[in-house]
Protein backbone atom coordinates (compact mmCIF):
# COMPACT_ATOMS: atom_id res chain seq x y z
CA MET A 1 -58.61 -154.78 29.08
CA THR A 2 -61.43 -157.48 27.64
CA HIS A 3 -64.66 -156.64 25.59
CA SER A 4 -67.99 -157.61 28.07
CA LYS A 5 -70.91 -157.54 26.55
CA LEU A 6 -73.87 -159.12 28.79
CA ALA A 7 -77.46 -160.35 29.45
CA LEU A 8 -78.19 -159.32 33.02
CA THR A 9 -80.74 -161.23 35.13
CA LEU A 10 -80.98 -158.78 38.78
CA ALA A 11 -83.29 -158.81 41.57
CA VAL A 12 -84.30 -155.84 42.06
CA PHE A 13 -86.62 -155.13 44.83
CA GLY A 14 -86.51 -159.06 46.02
CA CYS A 15 -88.45 -160.03 42.94
CA ALA A 16 -86.55 -161.97 39.91
CA THR A 17 -86.54 -159.57 36.93
CA ALA A 18 -85.07 -160.50 33.24
CA VAL A 19 -83.54 -157.70 32.03
CA SER A 20 -81.27 -157.32 28.84
CA ALA A 21 -78.47 -154.49 29.15
CA GLN A 22 -75.54 -153.73 26.97
CA VAL A 23 -72.48 -153.49 29.40
CA TYR A 24 -68.82 -152.82 28.25
CA THR A 25 -65.28 -153.38 29.85
CA ASP A 26 -63.95 -151.06 27.20
CA ARG A 27 -63.93 -147.89 25.59
CA ALA A 28 -63.89 -148.65 21.89
CA SER A 29 -66.73 -151.52 22.09
CA PHE A 30 -68.67 -149.15 24.05
CA LEU A 31 -67.80 -146.17 21.66
CA ALA A 32 -68.84 -148.59 18.60
CA ALA A 33 -72.75 -149.29 20.30
CA ALA A 34 -73.05 -145.22 21.90
CA SER A 35 -71.55 -143.82 18.43
CA SER A 36 -73.02 -140.29 19.02
CA SER A 37 -72.17 -139.95 22.55
CA GLN A 38 -70.68 -137.04 24.20
CA LEU A 39 -67.46 -136.48 26.05
CA ASP A 40 -67.05 -134.67 29.35
CA ASP A 41 -63.16 -134.88 30.14
CA VAL A 42 -62.67 -132.63 32.95
CA GLU A 43 -60.22 -130.69 31.85
CA SER A 44 -62.30 -127.45 31.69
CA TYR A 45 -63.65 -127.26 35.45
CA PRO A 46 -61.52 -125.47 38.27
CA VAL A 47 -60.41 -127.52 40.82
CA ILE A 48 -62.15 -128.46 44.12
CA GLY A 49 -60.87 -129.41 47.37
CA ASP A 50 -57.19 -131.28 47.74
CA PRO A 51 -56.60 -134.60 48.70
CA SER A 52 -57.21 -133.81 52.44
CA GLY A 53 -60.49 -132.01 52.11
CA GLY A 54 -62.86 -129.32 50.68
CA ALA A 55 -65.41 -131.72 48.71
CA VAL A 56 -68.72 -130.20 48.02
CA PRO A 57 -71.93 -131.66 47.90
CA SER A 58 -72.87 -130.85 44.66
CA PHE A 59 -71.43 -129.44 41.13
CA ASN A 60 -72.87 -128.13 37.52
CA ALA A 61 -70.98 -129.92 34.64
CA ASN A 62 -71.46 -129.18 31.32
CA MET A 63 -74.06 -132.41 30.59
CA PHE A 64 -75.23 -133.23 34.00
CA ALA A 65 -75.78 -132.23 37.42
CA MET A 66 -73.96 -133.97 40.41
CA ALA A 67 -74.78 -134.58 44.06
CA THR A 68 -73.26 -137.03 46.63
CA SER A 69 -74.46 -138.32 49.88
CA PRO A 70 -72.36 -137.98 51.90
CA THR A 71 -70.80 -134.93 50.61
CA ALA A 72 -67.84 -136.70 48.25
CA ILE A 73 -67.16 -134.34 45.03
CA LYS A 74 -63.50 -132.74 44.20
CA ILE A 75 -61.86 -132.05 41.02
CA GLN A 76 -58.18 -132.74 41.12
CA ASP A 77 -55.41 -132.10 38.82
CA ALA A 78 -52.65 -134.42 40.47
CA ALA A 79 -52.99 -138.12 41.57
CA ALA A 80 -54.15 -138.61 45.06
CA PHE A 81 -53.99 -141.81 47.05
CA GLY A 82 -54.24 -144.32 44.05
CA ALA A 83 -56.94 -142.11 41.79
CA PHE A 84 -55.62 -140.21 38.83
CA ASN A 85 -56.53 -138.39 35.77
CA THR A 86 -57.35 -141.06 32.53
CA THR A 87 -57.62 -138.14 29.94
CA PRO A 88 -54.73 -138.61 27.23
CA GLY A 89 -52.74 -135.22 27.31
CA GLY A 90 -54.84 -134.44 30.34
CA VAL A 91 -54.64 -133.23 34.03
CA LYS A 92 -58.10 -133.01 35.89
CA TYR A 93 -60.57 -135.72 37.22
CA PHE A 94 -63.39 -136.00 39.23
CA TYR A 95 -62.31 -137.37 42.61
CA LEU A 96 -65.35 -138.66 44.86
CA ASP A 97 -63.70 -137.97 47.71
CA THR A 98 -65.96 -138.43 51.72
CA ASP A 99 -62.38 -137.83 53.55
CA GLN A 100 -63.96 -140.58 56.15
CA GLY A 101 -62.42 -144.09 56.44
CA ASN A 102 -64.45 -146.88 55.11
CA VAL A 103 -67.23 -144.99 54.28
CA GLY A 104 -68.05 -144.79 50.36
CA THR A 105 -71.15 -141.73 48.77
CA MET A 106 -73.64 -142.17 46.80
CA LEU A 107 -73.02 -140.46 43.51
CA THR A 108 -75.86 -139.20 41.47
CA LEU A 109 -75.93 -137.86 37.68
CA THR A 110 -78.99 -135.79 36.77
CA ALA A 111 -79.14 -135.58 32.66
CA ASN A 112 -79.38 -131.43 32.15
CA GLY A 113 -82.71 -130.09 31.31
CA ALA A 114 -84.98 -131.92 28.93
CA ASP A 115 -82.47 -134.36 28.36
CA THR A 116 -82.78 -138.17 28.61
CA TRP A 117 -79.77 -140.83 27.92
CA THR A 118 -79.61 -143.90 26.44
CA ALA A 119 -75.91 -144.75 27.23
CA ILE A 120 -73.46 -143.46 30.17
CA GLY A 121 -69.50 -144.48 30.04
CA PHE A 122 -66.48 -143.44 32.34
CA ASP A 123 -62.86 -144.65 33.59
CA TYR A 124 -62.76 -145.04 37.27
CA THR A 125 -59.70 -145.90 38.90
CA ASP A 126 -58.51 -146.56 43.14
CA MET A 127 -61.51 -148.66 43.65
CA ASP A 128 -59.07 -150.92 45.54
CA SER A 129 -61.26 -153.81 46.00
CA VAL A 130 -64.53 -153.17 45.98
CA PRO A 131 -67.49 -153.13 43.60
CA LEU A 132 -68.51 -149.79 41.98
CA THR A 133 -72.96 -150.25 41.60
CA ILE A 134 -74.52 -148.22 39.45
CA PHE A 135 -78.38 -147.75 39.58
CA ILE A 136 -80.27 -146.94 36.07
CA ASN A 137 -84.16 -147.26 35.83
CA GLY A 138 -84.24 -149.27 38.80
CA GLN A 139 -81.74 -152.16 37.69
CA ALA A 140 -78.54 -152.78 39.33
CA TYR A 141 -75.14 -153.31 37.65
CA THR A 142 -71.99 -154.01 38.93
CA ALA A 143 -68.30 -152.52 37.80
CA GLY A 144 -65.44 -154.51 39.14
CA PRO A 145 -62.46 -153.39 41.32
CA SER A 146 -59.87 -151.51 39.24
CA GLY A 147 -57.13 -151.93 41.57
CA ASN A 148 -55.44 -149.27 42.93
CA ASN A 149 -53.40 -146.79 41.26
CA ALA A 150 -54.99 -148.39 38.14
CA SER A 151 -58.04 -147.61 35.82
CA ALA A 152 -60.90 -149.35 34.02
CA PHE A 153 -63.96 -148.96 32.19
CA ILE A 154 -68.29 -149.56 32.66
CA GLY A 155 -70.04 -148.21 29.79
CA ILE A 156 -73.98 -149.51 30.11
CA VAL A 157 -76.15 -148.93 27.10
CA SER A 158 -80.55 -148.89 27.73
CA SER A 159 -83.37 -149.91 25.90
CA THR A 160 -85.29 -147.58 27.76
CA PRO A 161 -84.07 -144.00 28.14
CA PHE A 162 -82.97 -142.58 31.55
CA THR A 163 -82.52 -139.37 33.46
CA SER A 164 -80.17 -139.83 36.37
CA VAL A 165 -77.44 -142.43 37.04
CA SER A 166 -77.22 -143.04 40.94
CA ILE A 167 -73.49 -144.64 41.49
CA ASP A 168 -72.54 -146.00 44.90
CA SER A 169 -69.24 -146.97 46.33
CA GLY A 170 -69.61 -149.16 49.08
CA SER A 171 -67.02 -148.98 51.30
CA ASP A 172 -64.28 -147.07 49.48
CA SER A 173 -63.82 -143.70 50.73
CA GLY A 174 -61.78 -141.99 47.10
CA TRP A 175 -62.32 -143.05 43.88
CA GLY A 176 -61.27 -141.21 40.83
CA MET A 177 -63.78 -140.60 37.79
CA ASP A 178 -63.04 -139.41 34.39
CA ASP A 179 -63.52 -139.22 30.57
CA VAL A 180 -67.81 -139.22 31.27
CA LEU A 181 -69.44 -140.28 27.76
CA VAL A 182 -73.21 -139.91 27.64
CA GLN A 183 -75.55 -140.91 24.56
CA MET A 184 -78.85 -138.39 24.50
CA ASP A 185 -81.63 -139.87 23.62
CA GLY A 186 -83.40 -138.88 20.16
CA GLY A 187 -81.69 -135.90 20.02
CA CYS A 188 -79.49 -134.70 16.38
CA TYR A 189 -75.77 -134.26 17.18
CA ALA A 190 -75.53 -131.99 13.70
CA ASP A 191 -78.28 -129.76 14.79
CA CYS A 192 -75.89 -128.21 17.21
CA ASP A 193 -78.51 -124.89 17.93
CA GLY A 194 -81.65 -126.77 18.21
CA SER A 195 -83.41 -125.51 15.54
CA GLY A 196 -84.72 -128.50 15.02
CA THR A 197 -83.36 -127.66 11.42
CA LEU A 198 -79.99 -127.57 9.62
CA ASN A 199 -78.33 -124.65 8.28
CA ILE A 200 -75.32 -122.65 8.48
CA PHE A 201 -76.25 -121.61 11.88
CA ASP A 202 -74.92 -125.04 12.63
CA TYR A 203 -71.68 -124.49 11.18
CA ILE A 204 -71.36 -121.38 13.07
CA CYS A 205 -72.55 -123.10 16.58
CA PHE A 206 -70.06 -125.89 16.34
CA GLY A 207 -67.76 -123.09 15.55
CA ASN A 208 -68.03 -121.72 18.90
CA GLU A 209 -68.36 -124.51 20.81
CA TYR A 210 -65.23 -125.60 19.36
CA SER A 211 -63.51 -122.10 19.86
CA ALA A 212 -64.93 -122.33 24.07
CA GLY A 213 -63.09 -125.83 24.70
CA THR A 214 -66.55 -127.69 25.03
CA SER A 215 -66.75 -131.24 25.33
CA TYR A 216 -69.53 -131.17 22.66
CA ALA A 217 -66.94 -130.13 20.04
CA ASP A 218 -64.83 -133.25 20.56
CA CYS A 219 -66.76 -134.65 17.91
CA ASP A 220 -65.09 -137.69 17.50
CA SER A 221 -64.79 -138.17 21.19
CA SER A 222 -60.71 -139.01 21.10
CA GLY A 223 -60.25 -136.55 24.08
CA SER A 224 -58.68 -133.74 22.45
CA LEU A 225 -59.83 -130.74 19.94
CA ASN A 226 -58.50 -130.81 16.47
CA ILE A 227 -59.23 -130.98 12.77
CA PHE A 228 -60.72 -134.32 13.30
CA ASP A 229 -63.50 -132.83 15.21
CA TYR A 230 -64.39 -130.46 12.05
CA ILE A 231 -64.49 -133.77 9.61
CA CYS A 232 -66.52 -135.55 12.22
CA TYR A 233 -68.88 -132.75 12.59
CA GLY A 234 -69.20 -132.41 8.49
CA ASN A 235 -69.73 -136.22 8.65
CA GLU A 236 -72.41 -135.81 11.29
CA TYR A 237 -74.50 -132.94 9.15
CA SER A 238 -74.03 -134.58 5.87
CA ALA A 239 -76.11 -137.69 7.38
CA GLY A 240 -78.66 -135.12 8.36
CA CYS A 241 -81.25 -135.67 11.35
CA PRO A 242 -83.91 -138.30 11.71
């Protein structure tokens, strides 16, 4: 896939509004722009439903709450109708499936607690010919079709913080989303325990996160936990907080 960084002019609510947005279609370039983003690779969650049914309307993930209308949230551990996992060495992914032919869903991701975001990116699969429409701060962005049994990436870096993202799949009734990246606004990654100061308790906190296998511990956003995450965290700690 090729990198795309676009300045978009969008028509919103019937009025022409100039909006400068950084939109990326490859993960590496997005990570360079959103270097402190955190990853949710879906691997720690239980399977929900199956390719034929069992979707739920909402789900609480590690960094965000998910809600769909109509109901469409599944978590699968095997390929389904062209959607699949994109995590290297992983198996699970979010499968947004209404089980209704040509009826898509509106998926909303809402930041946990008092968190706000400045960037979001994710892999998507099985968007055959219909694009996704992504709404952030009232502006609409388009993620082109991935193709059947194929994946694509979309990442958006916003100059204005936001607390929710809505994603409309149009008439596509089933598509996959995996390896979701979000960048917190104004936070300090190294302050693991959220105390406002850096000390030995932050290292203990990071060790606990690593032992629990959480997405926070994937400091280098590689999709797996290893010694390089400890090195990454040490570098973040050394750099300090603003």
